[in-house]
C-alpha atoms as a printed R data frame, in Angstrom:
    type eleno elety resid chain resno        x       y       z
1   ATOM     1    CA   MET     A     1  -89.007  -4.536 149.557
2   ATOM     2    CA   GLN     A     2  -90.858  -7.683 149.583
3   ATOM     3    CA   LEU     A     3  -87.955  -9.872 149.398
4   ATOM     4    CA   SER     A     4  -86.307  -8.328 152.462
5   ATOM     5    CA   GLN     A     5  -89.409  -8.889 154.126
6   ATOM     6    CA   LEU     A     6  -89.659 -12.358 153.297
7   ATOM     7    CA   VAL     A     7  -85.724 -12.671 154.488
8   ATOM     8    CA   VAL     A     8  -86.900 -11.130 158.029
9   ATOM     9    CA   PHE     A     9  -90.005 -13.502 158.189
10  ATOM    10    CA   ALA     A    10  -87.817 -16.568 157.364
11  ATOM    11    CA   ALA     A    11  -85.281 -15.450 159.898
12  ATOM    12    CA   VAL     A    12  -88.142 -15.192 162.826
13  ATOM    13    CA   ALA     A    13  -89.391 -18.598 161.647
14  ATOM    14    CA   GLU     A    14  -86.290 -20.254 161.848
15  ATOM    15    CA   THR     A    15  -84.889 -18.711 165.162
16  ATOM    16    CA   GLY     A    16  -88.077 -18.700 166.895
17  ATOM    17    CA   GLY     A    17  -88.172 -15.082 168.216
18  ATOM    18    CA   PHE     A    18  -88.272 -11.790 166.848
19  ATOM    19    CA   ARG     A    19  -85.056 -10.768 169.226
20  ATOM    20    CA   ALA     A    20  -83.095 -13.442 168.143
21  ATOM    21    CA   ALA     A    21  -83.757 -12.764 164.266
22  ATOM    22    CA   ALA     A    22  -82.902  -9.346 164.987
23  ATOM    23    CA   ASP     A    23  -79.674 -10.562 166.467
24  ATOM    24    CA   ARG     A    24  -78.672 -12.691 163.481
25  ATOM    25    CA   LEU     A    25  -79.625 -10.025 161.013
26  ATOM    26    CA   GLY     A    26  -78.005  -7.269 163.014
27  ATOM    27    CA   VAL     A    27  -81.185  -4.920 162.954
28  ATOM    28    CA   ALA     A    28  -83.552  -3.401 165.764
29  ATOM    29    CA   PRO     A    29  -86.327  -6.139 167.238
30  ATOM    30    CA   SER     A    30  -88.727  -3.163 166.308
31  ATOM    31    CA   ALA     A    31  -87.605  -3.209 162.626
32  ATOM    32    CA   VAL     A    32  -87.958  -7.298 162.451
33  ATOM    33    CA   SER     A    33  -91.879  -6.601 163.666
34  ATOM    34    CA   HIS     A    34  -92.241  -4.028 161.449
35  ATOM    35    CA   ALA     A    35  -91.034  -6.029 158.449
36  ATOM    36    CA   VAL     A    36  -92.909  -8.985 159.455
37  ATOM    37    CA   ALA     A    37  -96.027  -7.020 159.825
38  ATOM    38    CA   ALA     A    38  -96.032  -5.149 156.550
39  ATOM    39    CA   LEU     A    39  -95.476  -8.582 154.649
40  ATOM    40    CA   GLU     A    40  -98.390  -9.905 156.348
41  ATOM    41    CA   ASP     A    41 -100.589  -6.719 155.365
42  ATOM    42    CA   SER     A    42  -99.443  -6.950 151.948
43  ATOM    43    CA   LEU     A    43 -100.582 -10.670 151.380
44  ATOM    44    CA   GLY     A    44 -103.829 -10.471 153.875
45  ATOM    45    CA   VAL     A    45 -102.961 -13.259 155.989
46  ATOM    46    CA   ARG     A    46 -101.440 -13.963 159.232
47  ATOM    47    CA   LEU     A    47  -97.995 -15.781 158.663
48  ATOM    48    CA   LEU     A    48  -96.568 -16.144 162.232
49  ATOM    49    CA   ALA     A    49  -98.711 -17.264 165.480
50  ATOM    50    CA   ARG     A    50  -97.303 -15.078 168.795
51  ATOM    51    CA   THR     A    51  -97.566 -16.185 172.217
52  ATOM    52    CA   THR     A    52  -95.785 -15.229 175.429
53  ATOM    53    CA   ARG     A    53  -93.339 -18.341 174.989
54  ATOM    54    CA   SER     A    54  -92.853 -18.778 171.340
55  ATOM    55    CA   THR     A    55  -92.953 -17.806 168.000
56  ATOM    56    CA   ARG     A    56  -93.926 -20.346 165.249
57  ATOM    57    CA   PRO     A    57  -95.255 -20.361 161.619
58  ATOM    58    CA   THR     A    58  -99.204 -20.408 161.055
59  ATOM    59    CA   GLU     A    59 -100.323 -22.881 158.409
60  ATOM    60    CA   GLU     A    60 -100.046 -20.105 155.663
61  ATOM    61    CA   GLY     A    61  -96.663 -19.525 156.696
62  ATOM    62    CA   GLU     A    62  -95.212 -22.894 156.485
63  ATOM    63    CA   ARG     A    63  -96.815 -22.957 152.977
64  ATOM    64    CA   LEU     A    64  -94.701 -19.607 152.195
65  ATOM    65    CA   LEU     A    65  -91.760 -21.182 153.813
66  ATOM    66    CA   ALA     A    66  -91.958 -24.192 151.953
67  ATOM    67    CA   ARG     A    67  -91.734 -22.397 148.498
68  ATOM    68    CA   VAL     A    68  -89.443 -19.577 149.474
69  ATOM    69    CA   SER     A    69  -86.769 -21.228 151.818
70  ATOM    70    CA   GLY     A    70  -84.887 -22.911 148.579
71  ATOM    71    CA   PRO     A    71  -84.681 -19.643 146.727
72  ATOM    72    CA   LEU     A    72  -83.561 -17.412 149.598
73  ATOM    73    CA   ALA     A    73  -80.765 -20.322 150.181
74  ATOM    74    CA   GLU     A    74  -79.752 -19.997 146.761
75  ATOM    75    CA   ILE     A    75  -79.571 -16.146 146.675
76  ATOM    76    CA   ALA     A    76  -77.449 -16.180 150.149
77  ATOM    77    CA   GLY     A    77  -75.008 -18.963 148.491
78  ATOM    78    CA   GLY     A    78  -74.719 -16.740 145.639
79  ATOM    79    CA   LEU     A    79  -74.062 -13.676 147.613
80  ATOM    80    CA   ALA     A    80  -71.194 -16.035 149.824
81  ATOM    81    CA   GLU     A    81  -69.461 -16.861 146.701
82  ATOM    82    CA   ALA     A    82  -69.428 -13.207 144.874
83  ATOM    83    CA   GLY     A    83  -66.120 -12.616 143.963
84  ATOM    84    CA   GLN     A    84  -64.732 -15.892 144.212
85  ATOM    85    CA   GLY     A    85  -62.712 -17.387 141.404
86  ATOM    86    CA   PRO     A    86  -63.311 -21.091 140.359
87  ATOM    87    CA   GLY     A    87  -60.225 -21.921 141.671
88  ATOM    88    CA   ASP     A    88  -61.445 -20.695 145.427
89  ATOM    89    CA   PRO     A    89  -64.877 -22.241 145.893
90  ATOM    90    CA   GLY     A    90  -66.478 -21.393 149.191
91  ATOM    91    CA   GLY     A    91  -69.858 -20.398 151.076
92  ATOM    92    CA   PRO     A    92  -72.487 -22.518 152.663
93  ATOM    93    CA   LEU     A    93  -73.061 -26.331 150.662
94  ATOM    94    CA   ARG     A    94  -76.079 -28.107 151.940
95  ATOM    95    CA   ILE     A    95  -76.117 -32.025 151.334
96  ATOM    96    CA   THR     A    96  -79.129 -34.283 152.024
97  ATOM    97    CA   LEU     A    97  -78.204 -37.889 152.840
98  ATOM    98    CA   PRO     A    98  -78.845 -41.062 154.856
99  ATOM    99    CA   LEU     A    99  -76.929 -41.714 157.898
100 ATOM   100    CA   LEU     A   100  -75.361 -44.596 155.817
101 ATOM   101    CA   ALA     A   101  -74.048 -42.427 153.269
102 ATOM   102    CA   ALA     A   102  -72.520 -40.091 155.862
103 ATOM   103    CA   GLU     A   103  -70.947 -42.650 157.728
104 ATOM   104    CA   GLU     A   104  -69.423 -44.453 154.725
105 ATOM   105    CA   VAL     A   105  -68.767 -42.099 152.110
106 ATOM   106    CA   ILE     A   106  -68.445 -38.324 153.604
107 ATOM   107    CA   MET     A   107  -66.930 -39.170 156.911
108 ATOM   108    CA   PRO     A   108  -63.746 -41.352 155.840
109 ATOM   109    CA   ARG     A   109  -62.422 -38.334 153.425
110 ATOM   110    CA   LEU     A   110  -63.960 -35.303 155.256
111 ATOM   111    CA   ARG     A   111  -60.847 -34.066 156.779
112 ATOM   112    CA   ASP     A   112  -58.900 -34.204 153.264
113 ATOM   113    CA   PHE     A   113  -62.267 -32.280 151.868
114 ATOM   114    CA   GLN     A   114  -61.873 -29.531 154.409
115 ATOM   115    CA   THR     A   115  -58.133 -29.152 154.246
116 ATOM   116    CA   ARG     A   116  -58.555 -28.779 150.657
117 ATOM   117    CA   TYR     A   117  -61.570 -26.403 150.584
118 ATOM   118    CA   PRO     A   118  -61.825 -24.479 154.294
119 ATOM   119    CA   LYS     A   119  -63.964 -22.011 152.596
120 ATOM   120    CA   ILE     A   120  -66.600 -24.212 151.898
121 ATOM   121    CA   GLU     A   121  -69.476 -24.407 154.845
122 ATOM   122    CA   LEU     A   122  -70.439 -28.228 154.733
123 ATOM   123    CA   ASP     A   123  -74.074 -28.465 156.082
124 ATOM   124    CA   LEU     A   124  -74.707 -32.309 155.889
125 ATOM   125    CA   ARG     A   125  -78.339 -32.907 156.795
126 ATOM   126    CA   VAL     A   126  -78.892 -36.264 157.691
127 ATOM   127    CA   SER     A   127  -82.211 -38.008 157.059
128 ATOM   128    CA   ASP     A   128  -83.984 -41.236 155.468
129 ATOM   129    CA   VAL     A   129  -86.737 -39.179 154.192
130 ATOM   130    CA   PHE     A   130  -86.120 -37.668 150.458
131 ATOM   131    CA   GLN     A   131  -86.317 -34.024 150.331
132 ATOM   132    CA   ASP     A   132  -87.246 -31.650 147.362
133 ATOM   133    CA   LEU     A   133  -83.966 -30.056 146.867
134 ATOM   134    CA   VAL     A   134  -85.188 -26.900 145.719
135 ATOM   135    CA   GLU     A   135  -87.955 -26.668 148.663
136 ATOM   136    CA   SER     A   136  -85.495 -27.691 151.334
137 ATOM   137    CA   GLY     A   137  -82.712 -25.263 150.145
138 ATOM   138    CA   CYS     A   138  -80.131 -28.210 149.482
139 ATOM   139    CA   ASP     A   139  -77.731 -28.168 147.016
140 ATOM   140    CA   ALA     A   140  -77.277 -31.930 146.382
141 ATOM   141    CA   GLY     A   141  -77.896 -35.307 147.848
142 ATOM   142    CA   LEU     A   142  -76.587 -38.957 147.744
143 ATOM   143    CA   ARG     A   143  -78.960 -41.742 147.552
144 ATOM   144    CA   LEU     A   144  -78.836 -45.248 146.129
145 ATOM   145    CA   GLY     A   145  -78.935 -44.772 142.390
146 ATOM   146    CA   GLU     A   146  -82.045 -46.975 141.873
147 ATOM   147    CA   SER     A   147  -84.196 -44.350 144.011
148 ATOM   148    CA   LEU     A   148  -83.489 -41.318 142.050
149 ATOM   149    CA   GLU     A   149  -85.863 -39.308 139.595
150 ATOM   150    CA   ALA     A   150  -85.225 -39.215 135.916
151 ATOM   151    CA   ASP     A   151  -84.726 -35.372 135.920
152 ATOM   152    CA   MET     A   152  -81.664 -35.553 138.438
153 ATOM   153    CA   ILE     A   153  -78.442 -35.604 137.344
154 ATOM   154    CA   ALA     A   154  -76.265 -38.253 139.184
155 ATOM   155    CA   VAL     A   155  -72.861 -38.960 139.490
156 ATOM   156    CA   ARG     A   156  -71.738 -42.339 141.229
157 ATOM   157    CA   ALA     A   157  -69.956 -42.209 144.436
158 ATOM   158    CA   THR     A   158  -69.607 -45.800 145.577
159 ATOM   159    CA   GLY     A   159  -69.713 -49.043 143.302
160 ATOM   160    CA   PRO     A   160  -72.605 -51.430 143.714
161 ATOM   161    CA   ARG     A   161  -73.409 -52.566 147.143
162 ATOM   162    CA   ARG     A   162  -74.728 -56.288 148.157
163 ATOM   163    CA   GLY     A   163  -76.906 -56.967 150.733
164 ATOM   164    CA   VAL     A   164  -76.535 -60.024 152.974
165 ATOM   165    CA   ILE     A   165  -78.809 -61.989 155.576
166 ATOM   166    CA   VAL     A   166  -76.828 -62.494 158.516
167 ATOM   167    CA   ALA     A   167  -77.164 -64.124 161.914
168 ATOM   168    CA   SER     A   168  -74.781 -65.123 164.748
169 ATOM   169    CA   PRO     A   169  -73.284 -68.450 165.458
170 ATOM   170    CA   GLY     A   170  -75.375 -68.706 168.667
171 ATOM   171    CA   TYR     A   171  -78.439 -67.653 166.769
172 ATOM   172    CA   PHE     A   172  -77.725 -70.361 164.267
173 ATOM   173    CA   ARG     A   173  -77.197 -73.247 166.873
174 ATOM   174    CA   ALA     A   174  -80.657 -72.689 168.158
175 ATOM   175    CA   HIS     A   175  -82.292 -72.004 164.748
176 ATOM   176    CA   PRO     A   176  -81.656 -73.902 161.452
177 ATOM   177    CA   PRO     A   177  -80.399 -71.572 158.787
178 ATOM   178    CA   PRO     A   178  -82.950 -70.619 156.213
179 ATOM   179    CA   GLU     A   179  -82.282 -71.794 152.842
180 ATOM   180    CA   THR     A   180  -85.453 -69.899 150.767
181 ATOM   181    CA   PRO     A   181  -87.567 -66.741 151.309
182 ATOM   182    CA   ALA     A   182  -90.399 -69.295 152.594
183 ATOM   183    CA   GLU     A   183  -88.473 -70.258 155.623
184 ATOM   184    CA   LEU     A   184  -87.646 -66.587 156.825
185 ATOM   185    CA   THR     A   185  -91.017 -67.184 158.571
186 ATOM   186    CA   ALA     A   186  -89.658 -69.597 160.983
187 ATOM   187    CA   HIS     A   187  -87.146 -66.921 161.986
188 ATOM   188    CA   ASN     A   188  -86.862 -63.656 164.417
189 ATOM   189    CA   CYS     A   189  -86.129 -61.206 161.712
190 ATOM   190    CA   ILE     A   190  -84.625 -57.522 162.971
191 ATOM   191    CA   ARG     A   191  -86.690 -55.423 160.746
192 ATOM   192    CA   ARG     A   192  -85.820 -51.686 160.001
193 ATOM   193    CA   ARG     A   193  -87.816 -48.286 160.199
194 ATOM   194    CA   PHE     A   194  -87.160 -45.700 157.961
195 ATOM   195    CA   ASP     A   195  -87.623 -41.751 159.481
196 ATOM   196    CA   SER     A   196  -90.705 -41.827 157.049
197 ATOM   197    CA   GLY     A   197  -92.309 -44.350 159.241
198 ATOM   198    CA   ARG     A   198  -92.105 -47.409 156.451
199 ATOM   199    CA   ILE     A   199  -90.558 -50.494 157.542
200 ATOM   200    CA   TYR     A   200  -88.437 -52.365 155.050
201 ATOM   201    CA   ARG     A   201  -89.248 -55.143 152.894
202 ATOM   202    CA   TRP     A   202  -86.488 -57.259 152.073
203 ATOM   203    CA   GLU     A   203  -85.692 -57.103 148.600
204 ATOM   204    CA   LEU     A   204  -84.363 -60.649 147.405
205 ATOM   205    CA   GLU     A   205  -84.213 -61.997 144.009
206 ATOM   206    CA   HIS     A   206  -82.805 -65.433 142.490
207 ATOM   207    CA   ALA     A   207  -82.918 -66.681 138.792
208 ATOM   208    CA   GLY     A   208  -84.591 -63.568 137.497
209 ATOM   209    CA   ARG     A   209  -87.333 -63.861 140.014
210 ATOM   210    CA   ALA     A   210  -87.667 -60.533 142.497
211 ATOM   211    CA   LEU     A   211  -89.482 -60.638 145.898
212 ATOM   212    CA   SER     A   212  -90.251 -57.990 147.895
213 ATOM   213    CA   VAL     A   213  -90.291 -60.134 151.656
214 ATOM   214    CA   GLU     A   214  -92.760 -58.358 154.570
215 ATOM   215    CA   VAL     A   215  -90.662 -60.316 157.176
216 ATOM   216    CA   ARG     A   216  -91.329 -60.712 160.905
217 ATOM   217    CA   GLY     A   217  -89.418 -60.139 164.323
218 ATOM   218    CA   ASN     A   218  -89.922 -59.018 167.706
219 ATOM   219    CA   LEU     A   219  -87.250 -55.927 167.191
220 ATOM   220    CA   ILE     A   220  -87.544 -52.736 164.960
221 ATOM   221    CA   LEU     A   221  -84.515 -50.633 164.952
222 ATOM   222    CA   PRO     A   222  -83.886 -47.417 162.555
223 ATOM   223    CA   GLN     A   223  -80.331 -47.862 161.302
224 ATOM   224    CA   GLN     A   224  -78.039 -50.650 159.936
225 ATOM   225    CA   ARG     A   225  -75.557 -50.311 162.744
226 ATOM   226    CA   LEU     A   226  -77.915 -50.795 165.213
227 ATOM   227    CA   ILE     A   227  -79.191 -53.670 163.410
228 ATOM   228    CA   ARG     A   228  -75.756 -55.144 162.950
229 ATOM   229    CA   GLN     A   229  -75.122 -55.275 166.827
230 ATOM   230    CA   ALA     A   230  -78.317 -56.380 167.397
231 ATOM   231    CA   ALA     A   231  -77.361 -59.529 164.931
232 ATOM   232    CA   ARG     A   232  -74.321 -59.885 166.677
233 ATOM   233    CA   ASP     A   233  -75.659 -60.086 170.124
234 ATOM   234    CA   GLY     A   234  -77.905 -63.184 168.453
235 ATOM   235    CA   LEU     A   235  -81.454 -61.249 168.693
236 ATOM   236    CA   GLY     A   236  -82.223 -62.661 164.909
237 ATOM   237    CA   LEU     A   237  -81.837 -62.756 161.236
238 ATOM   238    CA   ALA     A   238  -80.492 -59.053 159.851
239 ATOM   239    CA   PHE     A   239  -80.258 -58.072 156.167
240 ATOM   240    CA   LEU     A   240  -77.432 -55.672 155.846
241 ATOM   241    CA   PHE     A   241  -75.014 -54.328 153.447
242 ATOM   242    CA   GLU     A   242  -72.353 -56.842 153.119
243 ATOM   243    CA   ASP     A   243  -69.225 -54.110 153.403
244 ATOM   244    CA   ALA     A   244  -70.786 -53.061 156.899
245 ATOM   245    CA   VAL     A   245  -70.503 -56.668 158.342
246 ATOM   246    CA   ALA     A   246  -67.384 -57.935 156.311
247 ATOM   247    CA   ASP     A   247  -65.101 -57.471 159.361
248 ATOM   248    CA   ASP     A   248  -67.646 -59.719 161.108
249 ATOM   249    CA   LEU     A   249  -67.936 -61.968 158.597
250 ATOM   250    CA   ARG     A   250  -64.282 -62.884 158.374
251 ATOM   251    CA   ALA     A   251  -64.134 -62.887 162.373
252 ATOM   252    CA   GLY     A   252  -67.029 -65.379 162.516
253 ATOM   253    CA   ARG     A   253  -69.164 -63.019 164.520
254 ATOM   254    CA   LEU     A   254  -71.738 -63.284 161.767
255 ATOM   255    CA   ILE     A   255  -72.719 -66.051 159.295
256 ATOM   256    CA   ALA     A   256  -74.600 -65.433 156.148
257 ATOM   257    CA   VAL     A   257  -77.099 -67.365 154.697
258 ATOM   258    CA   MET     A   258  -79.038 -67.599 151.141
259 ATOM   259    CA   ARG     A   259  -76.003 -65.512 149.037
260 ATOM   260    CA   GLU     A   260  -77.848 -66.466 146.286
261 ATOM   261    CA   TRP     A   261  -81.102 -64.671 146.935
262 ATOM   262    CA   CYS     A   262  -79.057 -61.497 147.587
263 ATOM   263    CA   PRO     A   263  -78.522 -59.245 144.604
264 ATOM   264    CA   PRO     A   264  -76.394 -56.275 144.218
265 ATOM   265    CA   PHE     A   265  -77.795 -52.496 144.602
266 ATOM   266    CA   ASP     A   266  -76.824 -50.072 142.602
267 ATOM   267    CA   GLY     A   267  -74.512 -47.934 144.692
268 ATOM   268    CA   PHE     A   268  -74.370 -44.357 145.968
269 ATOM   269    CA   HIS     A   269  -74.963 -41.545 143.669
270 ATOM   270    CA   ILE     A   270  -74.639 -37.835 143.978
271 ATOM   271    CA   TYR     A   271  -77.184 -36.097 142.688
272 ATOM   272    CA   TYR     A   272  -78.691 -32.854 141.999
273 ATOM   273    CA   PRO     A   273  -81.272 -30.982 139.505
274 ATOM   274    CA   SER     A   274  -80.358 -30.382 135.979
275 ATOM   275    CA   ARG     A   275  -82.067 -27.338 135.888
276 ATOM   276    CA   ARG     A   276  -79.271 -25.533 138.367
277 ATOM   277    CA   GLN     A   277  -76.470 -23.986 137.357
278 ATOM   278    CA   MET     A   278  -73.555 -25.426 139.235
279 ATOM   279    CA   ARG     A   279  -71.849 -23.562 141.594
280 ATOM   280    CA   PRO     A   280  -67.835 -23.641 142.415
281 ATOM   281    CA   ALA     A   281  -68.732 -25.192 145.833
282 ATOM   282    CA   LEU     A   282  -70.911 -27.979 144.631
283 ATOM   283    CA   ARG     A   283  -68.739 -28.678 141.546
284 ATOM   284    CA   ALA     A   284  -65.731 -29.249 144.105
285 ATOM   285    CA   PHE     A   285  -68.001 -31.441 146.421
286 ATOM   286    CA   VAL     A   286  -68.875 -33.563 143.270
287 ATOM   287    CA   ASP     A   287  -65.450 -33.890 141.704
288 ATOM   288    CA   PHE     A   288  -63.855 -34.780 145.467
289 ATOM   289    CA   TYR     A   289  -66.597 -37.454 145.794
290 ATOM   290    CA   ARG     A   290  -67.321 -38.951 142.946
291 ATOM   291    CA   LEU     A   291  -66.241 -42.607 142.143
292 ATOM   292    CA   ARG     A   292  -62.852 -43.061 140.403
């Protein structure tokens, strides 16, 4: 009984209202209200704060959602795949990943993936913030290999990536190119702020000496593609993945400096918890996007 009440509570929290949850679940609004009230009575806490305009989880409701949303998503995925054979994967598949991985790894081959697996409902959740896969209800994620936890199974999706410090020819006509990290202080550097609020410190290395450099500049942007455009417009130095600016380097729109200080990074990996039984949809995704 409590399991069904949890499903109703989660639907109300996700849709923001009792009537919307009733429409999603295909039941009467009164049944939704009764299920939530019964769950609150059994737990002895208020789970939803109701006003005339909105319905949102209380602090206790948020804590409960954080613990049950993952397992509920697993149950939904299992039911969706019930009766499917290993050659016919389908159902929801939730992947957390940064925008760069979505643009460079997933999107170029997405048409082929969906043509091959039309029954898989791929849900890409794009964020730079690391999410707990179980609590978020995600099946897997894509991240740089050096960022992964030790208890994750990781499958390589790309080869190593190299960073590169670049600026436009116009910028270098007005500013002498830097040759060492110390000389970066004399330059306007385009910085990047992650979704978490953290500003990226440029990771440099030369002859076994690793540095994490807090650069300065009058422009902060959230994504590499915006930083690339700003660098092309002559607004400062940028630290980007070399693959992302390869065309600009060949065309002379950007010029690379301090290459000997720019080490390779471990590439993107698909990761998922080792304790989780692999569903057919996840197996299909991993096999399709793994590096060959």
